[in-house]
Amino acid sequence: MSRVLLASCGLVFTLLLILFLMFHHTHAGSMHSMWSDDDIAVLRSLRFSTQDVADKNRSNELLFREDAIELGRRLFHDTGLSGSGKVACASCHRPEDGYQDTQSITYQLDPDAMHRAPGLLGVALQDWFFWDGRADSLWSQALVVIESPMEMASSRLYAVRHLCTQYGGNFSELLQSCRGVDLSAVPVHASPRVADENWRNLGAEQRDKINKLFVVIGKSIAAFEAGLMPPISRFDLYVDALVEGNHARAATLLDEKELAGLKLFLNTQITGCINCHNGPMFSSSGFFAVATDTPGKPEHDRQRGVGILLDSEFNCLKWDEGDSGGCPKLQYIKNDPAETTGAYKVPSLRNLRHAPAFMHDGSLPNLGAVIEHYRTPAIFPLRHIDIRPAAMLPHQREQLLAFLNVLGTGVSRQEPQ
Ligand code: HEC
Ligand code: HEC
């Protein structure tokens, strides 16, 4: 009797063990196969791709010209463009750190408003430039910097003179029009922004020639920047594996914590991250108020950015060469202070690895603090805010953090498709 009992107990135990092992074995795979077709479509839309570079840079006819890319690469590293002769783009956008500034956390835009230098990997896939979006093309962004007293403190005449004397010989095809500019008889500094009187004295024809060469500087630098792309991350390979239906491979690419973090990221009920951080760069290209500034304190937010952009002589309404598709961006620009006050550009989440601090002003020291910010954002009673608190438990915050860390870390430098 007892022997029968013992034998059947053993049998039940063995069956249970087999069942457990079967479940355990398929569990990891099943976590990865539980995505619906709709989920996979969303994941696909986040997979990194360079497909849009040409489309987003239609106003730059030099984008794919080899000589412009090479000229742009040299100009990016050239301190000779700056007023002091000591500062290059690469001084603040350090190539070894994802083209951002890891030395000083913020850079003074004006004495009251500090902005952090963002990384430039994938920058050519953006629609707007600077945290307040005060430039509408990558090439015109560079021109703002050269003439900004706080950055390169130069002038367009000075920059064009440097361009023609240093590069005119080696890049003669690109810089043919240097020949038409009288560089000897004119003062060192002249631009509508710096040494205004010198600029006016140049005469309309010279001014026009100098402007066109100044634009060549911007377009060449932009052509170089368009080649700076973030590395493929484990997340991208994960999406590839899912799309192929290869769940076994998918299971090797994200661990359970990272996968749970991804699910939270996509969850519009709990976090809503995906509402703003979407597309291949994890940025919707929009401007939102996420409670990162102090009401009443002077700010370079989207409200100010729109004003500067509409005034800019190099915006797409005012400077249109040839068929670049018109300027719907500015024709339909959102310019309602109720929406733009306290709003900043949604940054990419693919450049976070080298970031010394986070948000436009570098006010949050690490990603943990960013997640905490979204859990308990400041409340501004009199102002519109685009987020509501994301109710996350401590282990969920850890999961989200694990996922964000996957995005910032590349698995290879191979060129994306
Ligand atoms: C003194 C430091 C400094 C120098 C020099 C500098 N930058 Fe920047 N850069 C910054 C800061 C700070 C920002 C962010 C400013 C803002 O958004 O208001 C920025 C923003 C940018 C952006 C916008 C990125 C984005 O995601 O919106 C681009 C592109 C860029 N810089 C390219 C350049 C180029 C090209 C040069 C050289 C012509 C250059 N920078 C020189 C500090 C610098
Ligand atoms: C309503 C749109 C919106 C939502 C929702 C949102 N973000 Fe953001 N995010 C932004 C904006 C705008 C900024 C830039 C704010 C600033 O610089 O002041 C930002 C900044 C960040 C940064 C800093 C990046 C950097 O380079 O400094 C991280 C990280 C981030 N968000 C992650 C998340 C996560 C995780 C979630 C979900 C919990 C989330 N965001 C939800 C709009 C949003």
Short mmCIF file of N, CA and C in Angstrom, two decimals, residues 69-140:
data_model
loop_
_atom_site.label_atom_id
_atom_site.label_comp_id
_atom_site.label_asym_id
_atom_site.label_seq_id
_atom_site.Cartn_x
_atom_site.Cartn_y
_atom_site.Cartn_z
N ILE A 69 31.61 67.70 -47.92
CA ILE A 69 31.72 66.93 -46.67
C ILE A 69 33.12 67.09 -46.08
N GLU A 70 34.11 67.01 -46.96
CA GLU A 70 35.50 67.15 -46.50
C GLU A 70 35.78 68.58 -46.00
N LEU A 71 35.28 69.56 -46.74
CA LEU A 71 35.45 70.95 -46.29
C LEU A 71 34.75 71.13 -44.94
N GLY A 72 33.55 70.60 -44.82
CA GLY A 72 32.79 70.72 -43.57
C GLY A 72 33.52 70.06 -42.41
N ARG A 73 34.12 68.91 -42.67
CA ARG A 73 34.88 68.21 -41.61
C ARG A 73 36.02 69.10 -41.12
N ARG A 74 36.71 69.73 -42.06
CA ARG A 74 37.84 70.59 -41.67
C ARG A 74 37.35 71.83 -40.93
N LEU A 75 36.28 72.44 -41.45
CA LEU A 75 35.76 73.65 -40.80
C LEU A 75 35.27 73.35 -39.38
N PHE A 76 34.70 72.18 -39.20
CA PHE A 76 34.17 71.81 -37.88
C PHE A 76 35.29 71.79 -36.84
N HIS A 77 36.49 71.44 -37.30
CA HIS A 77 37.61 71.35 -36.36
C HIS A 77 38.50 72.59 -36.39
N ASP A 78 38.11 73.60 -37.15
CA ASP A 78 38.99 74.74 -37.41
C ASP A 78 38.73 75.88 -36.42
N THR A 79 39.71 76.20 -35.61
CA THR A 79 39.55 77.30 -34.65
C THR A 79 39.62 78.66 -35.36
N GLY A 80 40.11 78.66 -36.61
CA GLY A 80 40.28 79.91 -37.36
C GLY A 80 38.97 80.60 -37.71
N LEU A 81 37.84 79.90 -37.59
CA LEU A 81 36.56 80.54 -37.87
C LEU A 81 36.12 81.45 -36.73
N SER A 82 36.67 81.24 -35.54
CA SER A 82 36.20 81.99 -34.38
C SER A 82 36.91 83.33 -34.27
N GLY A 83 36.27 84.26 -33.61
CA GLY A 83 36.82 85.60 -33.45
C GLY A 83 38.15 85.57 -32.71
N SER A 84 38.27 84.69 -31.72
CA SER A 84 39.50 84.62 -30.92
C SER A 84 40.56 83.74 -31.56
N GLY A 85 40.17 82.96 -32.57
CA GLY A 85 41.10 82.01 -33.18
C GLY A 85 41.36 80.80 -32.29
N LYS A 86 40.56 80.64 -31.23
CA LYS A 86 40.83 79.56 -30.28
C LYS A 86 39.70 78.53 -30.16
N VAL A 87 38.54 78.86 -30.70
CA VAL A 87 37.39 77.97 -30.49
C VAL A 87 36.91 77.36 -31.82
N ALA A 88 36.75 76.04 -31.83
CA ALA A 88 36.17 75.37 -32.99
C ALA A 88 34.86 74.72 -32.55
N CYS A 89 34.06 74.30 -33.52
CA CYS A 89 32.84 73.55 -33.16
C CYS A 89 33.24 72.37 -32.28
N ALA A 90 34.35 71.73 -32.67
CA ALA A 90 34.77 70.52 -31.96
C ALA A 90 35.24 70.79 -30.52
N SER A 91 35.45 72.07 -30.17
CA SER A 91 35.84 72.36 -28.78
C SER A 91 34.69 72.03 -27.83
N CYS A 92 33.48 72.30 -28.27
CA CYS A 92 32.32 72.02 -27.41
C CYS A 92 31.63 70.72 -27.80
N HIS A 93 31.69 70.36 -29.08
CA HIS A 93 31.09 69.10 -29.53
C HIS A 93 32.23 68.14 -29.78
N ARG A 94 32.67 67.49 -28.71
CA ARG A 94 33.89 66.68 -28.76
C ARG A 94 33.62 65.32 -29.40
N PRO A 95 34.32 65.05 -30.53
CA PRO A 95 34.04 63.82 -31.28
C PRO A 95 34.10 62.56 -30.40
N GLU A 96 35.05 62.51 -29.44
CA GLU A 96 35.20 61.29 -28.65
C GLU A 96 34.07 61.11 -27.63
N ASP A 97 33.26 62.14 -27.43
CA ASP A 97 32.16 62.05 -26.46
C ASP A 97 30.80 62.17 -27.13
N GLY A 98 30.66 61.59 -28.32
CA GLY A 98 29.36 61.69 -29.00
C GLY A 98 29.07 63.12 -29.43
N TYR A 99 30.10 63.88 -29.69
CA TYR A 99 29.97 65.27 -30.16
C TYR A 99 29.19 66.13 -29.16
N GLN A 100 29.45 65.91 -27.87
CA GLN A 100 28.87 66.84 -26.91
C GLN A 100 29.94 67.32 -25.95
N ASP A 101 29.53 68.22 -25.08
CA ASP A 101 30.48 68.83 -24.16
C ASP A 101 30.35 68.13 -22.81
N THR A 102 31.33 67.33 -22.48
CA THR A 102 31.26 66.64 -21.19
C THR A 102 32.08 67.37 -20.14
N GLN A 103 32.80 68.41 -20.57
CA GLN A 103 33.67 69.12 -19.63
C GLN A 103 32.86 70.11 -18.79
N SER A 104 32.21 71.04 -19.51
CA SER A 104 31.36 71.96 -18.76
C SER A 104 29.93 71.52 -19.02
N ILE A 105 29.15 71.49 -17.97
CA ILE A 105 27.80 70.96 -18.10
C ILE A 105 26.92 71.87 -18.93
N THR A 106 27.04 73.15 -18.69
CA THR A 106 26.18 74.06 -19.44
C THR A 106 27.03 75.13 -20.11
N TYR A 107 26.44 75.75 -21.04
CA TYR A 107 27.10 76.82 -21.72
C TYR A 107 26.20 78.02 -21.64
N GLN A 108 26.83 79.17 -21.39
CA GLN A 108 26.03 80.36 -21.14
C GLN A 108 25.49 80.96 -22.43
N LEU A 109 24.20 80.91 -22.57
CA LEU A 109 23.57 81.47 -23.75
C LEU A 109 23.33 82.96 -23.52
N ASP A 110 22.82 83.28 -22.36
CA ASP A 110 22.86 84.65 -21.88
C ASP A 110 22.97 84.53 -20.36
N PRO A 111 23.31 85.60 -19.67
CA PRO A 111 23.67 85.44 -18.26
C PRO A 111 22.60 84.75 -17.42
N ASP A 112 21.36 84.78 -17.87
CA ASP A 112 20.31 84.19 -17.06
C ASP A 112 19.85 82.81 -17.51
N ALA A 113 20.19 82.46 -18.71
CA ALA A 113 19.67 81.19 -19.23
C ALA A 113 20.79 80.30 -19.73
N MET A 114 21.02 79.22 -19.04
CA MET A 114 22.12 78.33 -19.42
C MET A 114 21.56 77.16 -20.25
N HIS A 115 22.23 76.86 -21.34
CA HIS A 115 21.82 75.70 -22.13
C HIS A 115 22.97 74.72 -22.27
N ARG A 116 22.63 73.45 -22.26
CA ARG A 116 23.64 72.40 -22.39
C ARG A 116 23.89 72.09 -23.87
N ALA A 117 25.14 71.80 -24.24
CA ALA A 117 25.45 71.43 -25.63
C ALA A 117 25.02 69.98 -25.87
N PRO A 118 24.03 69.76 -26.72
CA PRO A 118 23.60 68.38 -26.95
C PRO A 118 24.58 67.64 -27.86
N GLY A 119 24.53 66.33 -27.83
CA GLY A 119 25.34 65.53 -28.75
C GLY A 119 24.82 65.67 -30.17
N LEU A 120 25.68 65.43 -31.15
CA LEU A 120 25.25 65.66 -32.54
C LEU A 120 25.02 64.37 -33.33
N LEU A 121 25.08 63.21 -32.68
CA LEU A 121 24.87 61.97 -33.45
C LEU A 121 23.40 61.88 -33.88
N GLY A 122 23.19 61.82 -35.18
CA GLY A 122 21.81 61.77 -35.70
C GLY A 122 21.17 63.14 -35.83
N VAL A 123 21.95 64.20 -35.65
CA VAL A 123 21.37 65.55 -35.63
C VAL A 123 20.69 65.90 -36.96
N ALA A 124 21.20 65.30 -38.07
CA ALA A 124 20.64 65.64 -39.39
C ALA A 124 19.22 65.10 -39.56
N LEU A 125 18.76 64.28 -38.61
CA LEU A 125 17.40 63.73 -38.71
C LEU A 125 16.38 64.60 -37.98
N GLN A 126 16.84 65.72 -37.46
CA GLN A 126 15.92 66.60 -36.73
C GLN A 126 15.27 67.63 -37.65
N ASP A 127 14.17 68.17 -37.17
CA ASP A 127 13.48 69.23 -37.92
C ASP A 127 13.87 70.63 -37.44
N TRP A 128 14.24 70.71 -36.15
CA TRP A 128 14.55 72.01 -35.55
C TRP A 128 15.86 71.86 -34.80
N PHE A 129 16.57 73.00 -34.61
CA PHE A 129 17.88 72.93 -33.96
C PHE A 129 17.95 73.91 -32.80
N PHE A 130 18.72 73.54 -31.82
CA PHE A 130 18.78 74.20 -30.50
C PHE A 130 17.57 73.72 -29.67
N TRP A 131 17.72 73.86 -28.37
CA TRP A 131 16.65 73.39 -27.47
C TRP A 131 15.35 74.16 -27.70
N ASP A 132 15.48 75.43 -28.14
CA ASP A 132 14.28 76.21 -28.40
C ASP A 132 13.91 76.20 -29.89
N GLY A 133 14.65 75.45 -30.70
CA GLY A 133 14.35 75.33 -32.12
C GLY A 133 14.47 76.63 -32.87
N ARG A 134 15.46 77.47 -32.52
CA ARG A 134 15.53 78.78 -33.17
C ARG A 134 16.22 78.73 -34.53
N ALA A 135 16.59 77.55 -35.01
CA ALA A 135 17.05 77.39 -36.40
C ALA A 135 16.19 76.29 -37.03
N ASP A 136 15.86 76.47 -38.31
CA ASP A 136 14.99 75.48 -38.96
C ASP A 136 15.74 74.60 -39.95
N SER A 137 17.07 74.78 -40.06
CA SER A 137 17.84 73.85 -40.88
C SER A 137 19.20 73.65 -40.20
N LEU A 138 19.80 72.51 -40.49
CA LEU A 138 21.10 72.22 -39.88
C LEU A 138 22.14 73.23 -40.35
N TRP A 139 22.05 73.62 -41.63
CA TRP A 139 23.07 74.55 -42.14
C TRP A 139 22.93 75.95 -41.55
N SER A 140 21.70 76.41 -41.35
CA SER A 140 21.56 77.77 -40.80
C SER A 140 21.91 77.79 -39.32
#
